[in-house]
Amino acid sequence: MGMGLLGMVKGLCAMPISLWQCRRILRTRHARLVIGVGGYTSPMMVVAAAISGIARVILEPNANPGMANKAVGPFVQRAFLAFDSAAASFDRAKVRVVGTPIRREFLARARQEPMPSSEPGREHVLIFGGSQGAKAINSAAIEGLPELMKQRPRMTVTHQTGEADYARVTEAYRRAGVSVIATPFLYDMPSAINAADLVVARAGAMTVAELTTCGKPAVLIPLPTAIYDHQMKNARVLEAAGAAIVLPQADLTGARLTNAITAVLDDPARVKAMGAATVTLRRTDAAESIVRECYALLGDQHDVNQPLGATGS
């Protein structure tokens, strides 16, 4: 996608070679199951599995399926989806809406009793734009947050900037005279999200899954260059449930970001309601559901009363 006519021709010419390579990999690895997760490397492997009579499934974590998963839909035996809105793109008999598999650390948080995110009277906001950060979100934050934090002296902020923008962001906060916990990368995201009263983030599939698992209200700023605009569609699902405010990047300014933050934090009842709405979208058994279905496809027996090791217990 997006490579022009020449790129398309090259891709089509490479398909027979790719199919041969995929079949060789399946033979040498003695594969019994192929799980396609989308992207340009996935379709040929799934088709190779179908030709070879090997069990095959796909995992689609977005509200709007990508072209790769749509293309191989007819060849798979199960389509595991995170959102029911994606079901229209596949044979309904193959569809299982199970949610998105997520790290054990997040699941451990979900099993705990609900706890206040911060001390009474304090408000904690977490801002991140993915593992590499997001310059547009960073710019809006350093434009709007200093004044907001002066107006709300008990508000604290953790801001993951990304490595490339860390120096610019920290220098801007220093000049503004506000104390923000800025870091290039957050290694313990479960703790960071769990500690927040409000999260400002992109709307990738994993981010959405993490927010729903932790039950956190959010201001979502979808990545505008995401193919098929899938982040916007993910964000709209949370917005429709009352769990998030969607702020398109085209409209993003420091003032609009702080207005969205204030609109939530000024109303404690809204914070609680948005968190509760987020939890309604939560699926903590996605990995186990997928593994059990895959065992069934393979004809293997598994004691459903025992954990599979996919999520821990």
mmCIF file with all atom_site columns, N, CA, C and O in Angstrom, residues 85-120:
data_model
loop_
_atom_site.group_PDB
_atom_site.id
_atom_site.type_symbol
_atom_site.label_atom_id
_atom_site.label_alt_id
_atom_site.label_comp_id
_atom_site.label_asym_id
_atom_site.label_entity_id
_atom_site.label_seq_id
_atom_site.pdbx_PDB_ins_code
_atom_site.Cartn_x
_atom_site.Cartn_y
_atom_site.Cartn_z
_atom_site.occupancy
_atom_site.B_iso_or_equiv
_atom_site.pdbx_formal_charge
_atom_site.auth_seq_id
_atom_site.auth_comp_id
_atom_site.auth_asym_id
_atom_site.auth_atom_id
_atom_site.pdbx_PDB_model_num
ATOM 1   N N  . SER A 1 85  ? -17.529 -4.574  15.616 1.00 0.00 ? 85  SER A N  1
ATOM 2   C CA . SER A 1 85  ? -17.718 -3.786  14.393 1.00 0.00 ? 85  SER A CA 1
ATOM 3   C C  . SER A 1 85  ? -16.923 -4.340  13.219 1.00 0.00 ? 85  SER A C  1
ATOM 4   O O  . SER A 1 85  ? -17.223 -4.041  12.057 1.00 0.00 ? 85  SER A O  1
ATOM 5   N N  . ALA A 1 86  ? -15.911 -5.146  13.487 1.00 0.00 ? 86  ALA A N  1
ATOM 6   C CA . ALA A 1 86  ? -15.100 -5.721  12.411 1.00 0.00 ? 86  ALA A CA 1
ATOM 7   C C  . ALA A 1 86  ? -15.721 -6.976  11.812 1.00 0.00 ? 86  ALA A C  1
ATOM 8   O O  . ALA A 1 86  ? -15.269 -7.461  10.775 1.00 0.00 ? 86  ALA A O  1
ATOM 9   N N  . ALA A 1 87  ? -16.761 -7.497  12.444 1.00 0.00 ? 87  ALA A N  1
ATOM 10  C CA . ALA A 1 87  ? -17.315 -8.794  12.039 1.00 0.00 ? 87  ALA A CA 1
ATOM 11  C C  . ALA A 1 87  ? -17.904 -8.783  10.636 1.00 0.00 ? 87  ALA A C  1
ATOM 12  O O  . ALA A 1 87  ? -17.914 -9.816  9.951  1.00 0.00 ? 87  ALA A O  1
ATOM 13  N N  . ALA A 1 88  ? -18.399 -7.635  10.182 1.00 0.00 ? 88  ALA A N  1
ATOM 14  C CA . ALA A 1 88  ? -19.038 -7.572  8.865  1.00 0.00 ? 88  ALA A CA 1
ATOM 15  C C  . ALA A 1 88  ? -18.079 -7.907  7.734  1.00 0.00 ? 88  ALA A C  1
ATOM 16  O O  . ALA A 1 88  ? -18.516 -8.247  6.628  1.00 0.00 ? 88  ALA A O  1
ATOM 17  N N  . SER A 1 89  ? -16.787 -7.849  7.974  1.00 0.00 ? 89  SER A N  1
ATOM 18  C CA . SER A 1 89  ? -15.792 -8.116  6.933  1.00 0.00 ? 89  SER A CA 1
ATOM 19  C C  . SER A 1 89  ? -15.474 -9.600  6.778  1.00 0.00 ? 89  SER A C  1
ATOM 20  O O  . SER A 1 89  ? -14.689 -9.967  5.900  1.00 0.00 ? 89  SER A O  1
ATOM 21  N N  . PHE A 1 90  ? -16.068 -10.453 7.624  1.00 0.00 ? 90  PHE A N  1
ATOM 22  C CA . PHE A 1 90  ? -15.732 -11.876 7.604  1.00 0.00 ? 90  PHE A CA 1
ATOM 23  C C  . PHE A 1 90  ? -16.996 -12.731 7.657  1.00 0.00 ? 90  PHE A C  1
ATOM 24  O O  . PHE A 1 90  ? -18.077 -12.250 8.000  1.00 0.00 ? 90  PHE A O  1
ATOM 25  N N  . ASP A 1 91  ? -16.831 -13.994 7.315  1.00 0.00 ? 91  ASP A N  1
ATOM 26  C CA . ASP A 1 91  ? -17.902 -14.977 7.450  1.00 0.00 ? 91  ASP A CA 1
ATOM 27  C C  . ASP A 1 91  ? -18.248 -15.077 8.938  1.00 0.00 ? 91  ASP A C  1
ATOM 28  O O  . ASP A 1 91  ? -17.399 -15.439 9.760  1.00 0.00 ? 91  ASP A O  1
ATOM 29  N N  . ARG A 1 92  ? -19.489 -14.769 9.257  1.00 0.00 ? 92  ARG A N  1
ATOM 30  C CA . ARG A 1 92  ? -19.880 -14.696 10.671 1.00 0.00 ? 92  ARG A CA 1
ATOM 31  C C  . ARG A 1 92  ? -19.678 -16.026 11.395 1.00 0.00 ? 92  ARG A C  1
ATOM 32  O O  . ARG A 1 92  ? -19.402 -16.049 12.597 1.00 0.00 ? 92  ARG A O  1
ATOM 33  N N  . ALA A 1 93  ? -19.781 -17.131 10.676 1.00 0.00 ? 93  ALA A N  1
ATOM 34  C CA . ALA A 1 93  ? -19.600 -18.431 11.313 1.00 0.00 ? 93  ALA A CA 1
ATOM 35  C C  . ALA A 1 93  ? -18.165 -18.633 11.803 1.00 0.00 ? 93  ALA A C  1
ATOM 36  O O  . ALA A 1 93  ? -17.916 -19.425 12.720 1.00 0.00 ? 93  ALA A O  1
ATOM 37  N N  . LYS A 1 94  ? -17.230 -17.915 11.196 1.00 0.00 ? 94  LYS A N  1
ATOM 38  C CA . LYS A 1 94  ? -15.825 -18.042 11.591 1.00 0.00 ? 94  LYS A CA 1
ATOM 39  C C  . LYS A 1 94  ? -15.424 -17.047 12.677 1.00 0.00 ? 94  LYS A C  1
ATOM 40  O O  . LYS A 1 94  ? -14.357 -17.179 13.278 1.00 0.00 ? 94  LYS A O  1
ATOM 41  N N  . VAL A 1 95  ? -16.243 -16.065 12.918 1.00 0.00 ? 95  VAL A N  1
ATOM 42  C CA . VAL A 1 95  ? -15.881 -14.948 13.794 1.00 0.00 ? 95  VAL A CA 1
ATOM 43  C C  . VAL A 1 95  ? -15.995 -15.316 15.265 1.00 0.00 ? 95  VAL A C  1
ATOM 44  O O  . VAL A 1 95  ? -16.972 -15.938 15.700 1.00 0.00 ? 95  VAL A O  1
ATOM 45  N N  . ARG A 1 96  ? -14.995 -14.905 16.018 1.00 0.00 ? 96  ARG A N  1
ATOM 46  C CA . ARG A 1 96  ? -15.040 -14.963 17.470 1.00 0.00 ? 96  ARG A CA 1
ATOM 47  C C  . ARG A 1 96  ? -14.567 -13.604 17.983 1.00 0.00 ? 96  ARG A C  1
ATOM 48  O O  . ARG A 1 96  ? -13.415 -13.222 17.763 1.00 0.00 ? 96  ARG A O  1
ATOM 49  N N  . VAL A 1 97  ? -15.440 -12.868 18.655 1.00 0.00 ? 97  VAL A N  1
ATOM 50  C CA . VAL A 1 97  ? -15.071 -11.571 19.213 1.00 0.00 ? 97  VAL A CA 1
ATOM 51  C C  . VAL A 1 97  ? -14.522 -11.831 20.610 1.00 0.00 ? 97  VAL A C  1
ATOM 52  O O  . VAL A 1 97  ? -15.266 -12.098 21.547 1.00 0.00 ? 97  VAL A O  1
ATOM 53  N N  . VAL A 1 98  ? -13.210 -11.757 20.744 1.00 0.00 ? 98  VAL A N  1
ATOM 54  C CA . VAL A 1 98  ? -12.549 -12.188 21.985 1.00 0.00 ? 98  VAL A CA 1
ATOM 55  C C  . VAL A 1 98  ? -11.761 -11.083 22.677 1.00 0.00 ? 98  VAL A C  1
ATOM 56  O O  . VAL A 1 98  ? -11.298 -11.257 23.808 1.00 0.00 ? 98  VAL A O  1
ATOM 57  N N  . GLY A 1 99  ? -11.572 -9.946  22.003 1.00 0.00 ? 99  GLY A N  1
ATOM 58  C CA . GLY A 1 99  ? -10.716 -8.911  22.563 1.00 0.00 ? 99  GLY A CA 1
ATOM 59  C C  . GLY A 1 99  ? -9.285  -9.064  22.044 1.00 0.00 ? 99  GLY A C  1
ATOM 60  O O  . GLY A 1 99  ? -9.025  -9.844  21.133 1.00 0.00 ? 99  GLY A O  1
ATOM 61  N N  . THR A 1 100 ? -8.372  -8.314  22.636 1.00 0.00 ? 100 THR A N  1
ATOM 62  C CA . THR A 1 100 ? -6.969  -8.323  22.219 1.00 0.00 ? 100 THR A CA 1
ATOM 63  C C  . THR A 1 100 ? -6.100  -8.949  23.302 1.00 0.00 ? 100 THR A C  1
ATOM 64  O O  . THR A 1 100 ? -6.182  -8.538  24.458 1.00 0.00 ? 100 THR A O  1
ATOM 65  N N  . PRO A 1 101 ? -5.286  -9.942  22.965 1.00 0.00 ? 101 PRO A N  1
ATOM 66  C CA . PRO A 1 101 ? -4.360  -10.498 23.965 1.00 0.00 ? 101 PRO A CA 1
ATOM 67  C C  . PRO A 1 101 ? -3.462  -9.401  24.526 1.00 0.00 ? 101 PRO A C  1
ATOM 68  O O  . PRO A 1 101 ? -2.982  -8.539  23.790 1.00 0.00 ? 101 PRO A O  1
ATOM 69  N N  . ILE A 1 102 ? -3.231  -9.466  25.813 1.00 0.00 ? 102 ILE A N  1
ATOM 70  C CA . ILE A 1 102 ? -2.513  -8.382  26.485 1.00 0.00 ? 102 ILE A CA 1
ATOM 71  C C  . ILE A 1 102 ? -1.569  -8.971  27.518 1.00 0.00 ? 102 ILE A C  1
ATOM 72  O O  . ILE A 1 102 ? -1.760  -10.101 27.991 1.00 0.00 ? 102 ILE A O  1
ATOM 73  N N  . ARG A 1 103 ? -0.540  -8.211  27.884 1.00 0.00 ? 103 ARG A N  1
ATOM 74  C CA . ARG A 1 103 ? 0.484   -8.710  28.800 1.00 0.00 ? 103 ARG A CA 1
ATOM 75  C C  . ARG A 1 103 ? -0.088  -9.075  30.170 1.00 0.00 ? 103 ARG A C  1
ATOM 76  O O  . ARG A 1 103 ? -1.039  -8.470  30.648 1.00 0.00 ? 103 ARG A O  1
ATOM 77  N N  . ARG A 1 104 ? 0.565   -10.039 30.812 1.00 0.00 ? 104 ARG A N  1
ATOM 78  C CA . ARG A 1 104 ? 0.112   -10.510 32.119 1.00 0.00 ? 104 ARG A CA 1
ATOM 79  C C  . ARG A 1 104 ? 0.065   -9.390  33.155 1.00 0.00 ? 104 ARG A C  1
ATOM 80  O O  . ARG A 1 104 ? -0.788  -9.395  34.039 1.00 0.00 ? 104 ARG A O  1
ATOM 81  N N  . GLU A 1 105 ? 1.004   -8.445  33.046 1.00 0.00 ? 105 GLU A N  1
ATOM 82  C CA . GLU A 1 105 ? 1.057   -7.370  34.039 1.00 0.00 ? 105 GLU A CA 1
ATOM 83  C C  . GLU A 1 105 ? -0.228  -6.549  34.041 1.00 0.00 ? 105 GLU A C  1
ATOM 84  O O  . GLU A 1 105 ? -0.709  -6.112  35.082 1.00 0.00 ? 105 GLU A O  1
ATOM 85  N N  . PHE A 1 106 ? -0.801  -6.316  32.865 1.00 0.00 ? 106 PHE A N  1
ATOM 86  C CA . PHE A 1 106 ? -2.071  -5.595  32.793 1.00 0.00 ? 106 PHE A CA 1
ATOM 87  C C  . PHE A 1 106 ? -3.201  -6.431  33.366 1.00 0.00 ? 106 PHE A C  1
ATOM 88  O O  . PHE A 1 106 ? -4.092  -5.915  34.055 1.00 0.00 ? 106 PHE A O  1
ATOM 89  N N  . LEU A 1 107 ? -3.178  -7.725  33.096 1.00 0.00 ? 107 LEU A N  1
ATOM 90  C CA . LEU A 1 107 ? -4.230  -8.599  33.602 1.00 0.00 ? 107 LEU A CA 1
ATOM 91  C C  . LEU A 1 107 ? -4.178  -8.671  35.117 1.00 0.00 ? 107 LEU A C  1
ATOM 92  O O  . LEU A 1 107 ? -5.217  -8.747  35.781 1.00 0.00 ? 107 LEU A O  1
ATOM 93  N N  . ALA A 1 108 ? -2.986  -8.652  35.682 1.00 0.00 ? 108 ALA A N  1
ATOM 94  C CA . ALA A 1 108 ? -2.854  -8.656  37.142 1.00 0.00 ? 108 ALA A CA 1
ATOM 95  C C  . ALA A 1 108 ? -3.501  -7.411  37.730 1.00 0.00 ? 108 ALA A C  1
ATOM 96  O O  . ALA A 1 108 ? -4.161  -7.466  38.766 1.00 0.00 ? 108 ALA A O  1
ATOM 97  N N  . ARG A 1 109 ? -3.333  -6.261  37.061 1.00 0.00 ? 109 ARG A N  1
ATOM 98  C CA . ARG A 1 109 ? -3.973  -5.022  37.519 1.00 0.00 ? 109 ARG A CA 1
ATOM 99  C C  . ARG A 1 109 ? -5.483  -5.153  37.466 1.00 0.00 ? 109 ARG A C  1
ATOM 100 O O  . ARG A 1 109 ? -6.208  -4.699  38.348 1.00 0.00 ? 109 ARG A O  1
ATOM 101 N N  . ALA A 1 110 ? -5.982  -5.770  36.398 1.00 0.00 ? 110 ALA A N  1
ATOM 102 C CA . ALA A 1 110 ? -7.426  -5.893  36.231 1.00 0.00 ? 110 ALA A CA 1
ATOM 103 C C  . ALA A 1 110 ? -8.055  -6.761  37.309 1.00 0.00 ? 110 ALA A C  1
ATOM 104 O O  . ALA A 1 110 ? -9.208  -6.568  37.689 1.00 0.00 ? 110 ALA A O  1
ATOM 105 N N  . ARG A 1 111 ? -7.274  -7.735  37.832 1.00 0.00 ? 111 ARG A N  1
ATOM 106 C CA . ARG A 1 111 ? -7.817  -8.633  38.851 1.00 0.00 ? 111 ARG A CA 1
ATOM 107 C C  . ARG A 1 111 ? -7.827  -8.013  40.238 1.00 0.00 ? 111 ARG A C  1
ATOM 108 O O  . ARG A 1 111 ? -8.467  -8.511  41.147 1.00 0.00 ? 111 ARG A O  1
ATOM 109 N N  . GLN A 1 112 ? -7.088  -6.912  40.412 1.00 0.00 ? 112 GLN A N  1
ATOM 110 C CA . GLN A 1 112 ? -7.036  -6.266  41.712 1.00 0.00 ? 112 GLN A CA 1
ATOM 111 C C  . GLN A 1 112 ? -8.316  -5.490  41.985 1.00 0.00 ? 112 GLN A C  1
ATOM 112 O O  . GLN A 1 112 ? -9.036  -5.095  41.071 1.00 0.00 ? 112 GLN A O  1
ATOM 113 N N  . GLU A 1 113 ? -8.577  -5.252  43.259 1.00 0.00 ? 113 GLU A N  1
ATOM 114 C CA . GLU A 1 113 ? -9.703  -4.414  43.636 1.00 0.00 ? 113 GLU A CA 1
ATOM 115 C C  . GLU A 1 113 ? -9.465  -2.987  43.156 1.00 0.00 ? 113 GLU A C  1
ATOM 116 O O  . GLU A 1 113 ? -8.333  -2.501  43.208 1.00 0.00 ? 113 GLU A O  1
ATOM 117 N N  . PRO A 1 114 ? -10.523 -2.299  42.670 1.00 0.00 ? 114 PRO A N  1
ATOM 118 C CA . PRO A 1 114 ? -10.327 -0.928  42.211 1.00 0.00 ? 114 PRO A CA 1
ATOM 119 C C  . PRO A 1 114 ? -9.756  -0.051  43.319 1.00 0.00 ? 114 PRO A C  1
ATOM 120 O O  . PRO A 1 114 ? -10.163 -0.131  44.466 1.00 0.00 ? 114 PRO A O  1
ATOM 121 N N  . MET A 1 115 ? -8.778  0.789   42.966 1.00 0.00 ? 115 MET A N  1
ATOM 122 C CA . MET A 1 115 ? -8.152  1.682   43.929 1.00 0.00 ? 115 MET A CA 1
ATOM 123 C C  . MET A 1 115 ? -8.121  3.091   43.359 1.00 0.00 ? 115 MET A C  1
ATOM 124 O O  . MET A 1 115 ? -8.079  3.270   42.135 1.00 0.00 ? 115 MET A O  1
ATOM 125 N N  . PRO A 1 116 ? -8.168  4.119   44.207 1.00 0.00 ? 116 PRO A N  1
ATOM 126 C CA . PRO A 1 116 ? -8.036  5.483   43.690 1.00 0.00 ? 116 PRO A CA 1
ATOM 127 C C  . PRO A 1 116 ? -6.721  5.630   42.949 1.00 0.00 ? 116 PRO A C  1
ATOM 128 O O  . PRO A 1 116 ? -5.701  5.083   43.343 1.00 0.00 ? 116 PRO A O  1
ATOM 129 N N  . SER A 1 117 ? -6.736  6.379   41.840 1.00 0.00 ? 117 SER A N  1
ATOM 130 C CA . SER A 1 117 ? -5.531  6.532   41.037 1.00 0.00 ? 117 SER A CA 1
ATOM 131 C C  . SER A 1 117 ? -4.497  7.376   41.739 1.00 0.00 ? 117 SER A C  1
ATOM 132 O O  . SER A 1 117 ? -3.305  7.203   41.554 1.00 0.00 ? 117 SER A O  1
ATOM 133 N N  . SER A 1 118 ? -4.926  8.314   42.539 1.00 0.00 ? 118 SER A N  1
ATOM 134 C CA . SER A 1 118 ? -3.980  9.209   43.195 1.00 0.00 ? 118 SER A CA 1
ATOM 135 C C  . SER A 1 118 ? -4.521  9.599   44.558 1.00 0.00 ? 118 SER A C  1
ATOM 136 O O  . SER A 1 118 ? -5.601  9.200   44.953 1.00 0.00 ? 118 SER A O  1
ATOM 137 N N  . GLU A 1 119 ? -3.725  10.389  45.271 1.00 0.00 ? 119 GLU A N  1
ATOM 138 C CA . GLU A 1 119 ? -4.132  10.822  46.599 1.00 0.00 ? 119 GLU A CA 1
ATOM 139 C C  . GLU A 1 119 ? -5.388  11.694  46.505 1.00 0.00 ? 119 GLU A C  1
ATOM 140 O O  . GLU A 1 119 ? -5.622  12.340  45.490 1.00 0.00 ? 119 GLU A O  1
ATOM 141 N N  . PRO A 1 120 ? -6.185  11.725  47.573 1.00 0.00 ? 120 PRO A N  1
ATOM 142 C CA . PRO A 1 120 ? -7.364  12.595  47.564 1.00 0.00 ? 120 PRO A CA 1
ATOM 143 C C  . PRO A 1 120 ? -6.981  14.030  47.254 1.00 0.00 ? 120 PRO A C  1
ATOM 144 O O  . PRO A 1 120 ? -6.027  14.573  47.820 1.00 0.00 ? 120 PRO A O  1
#
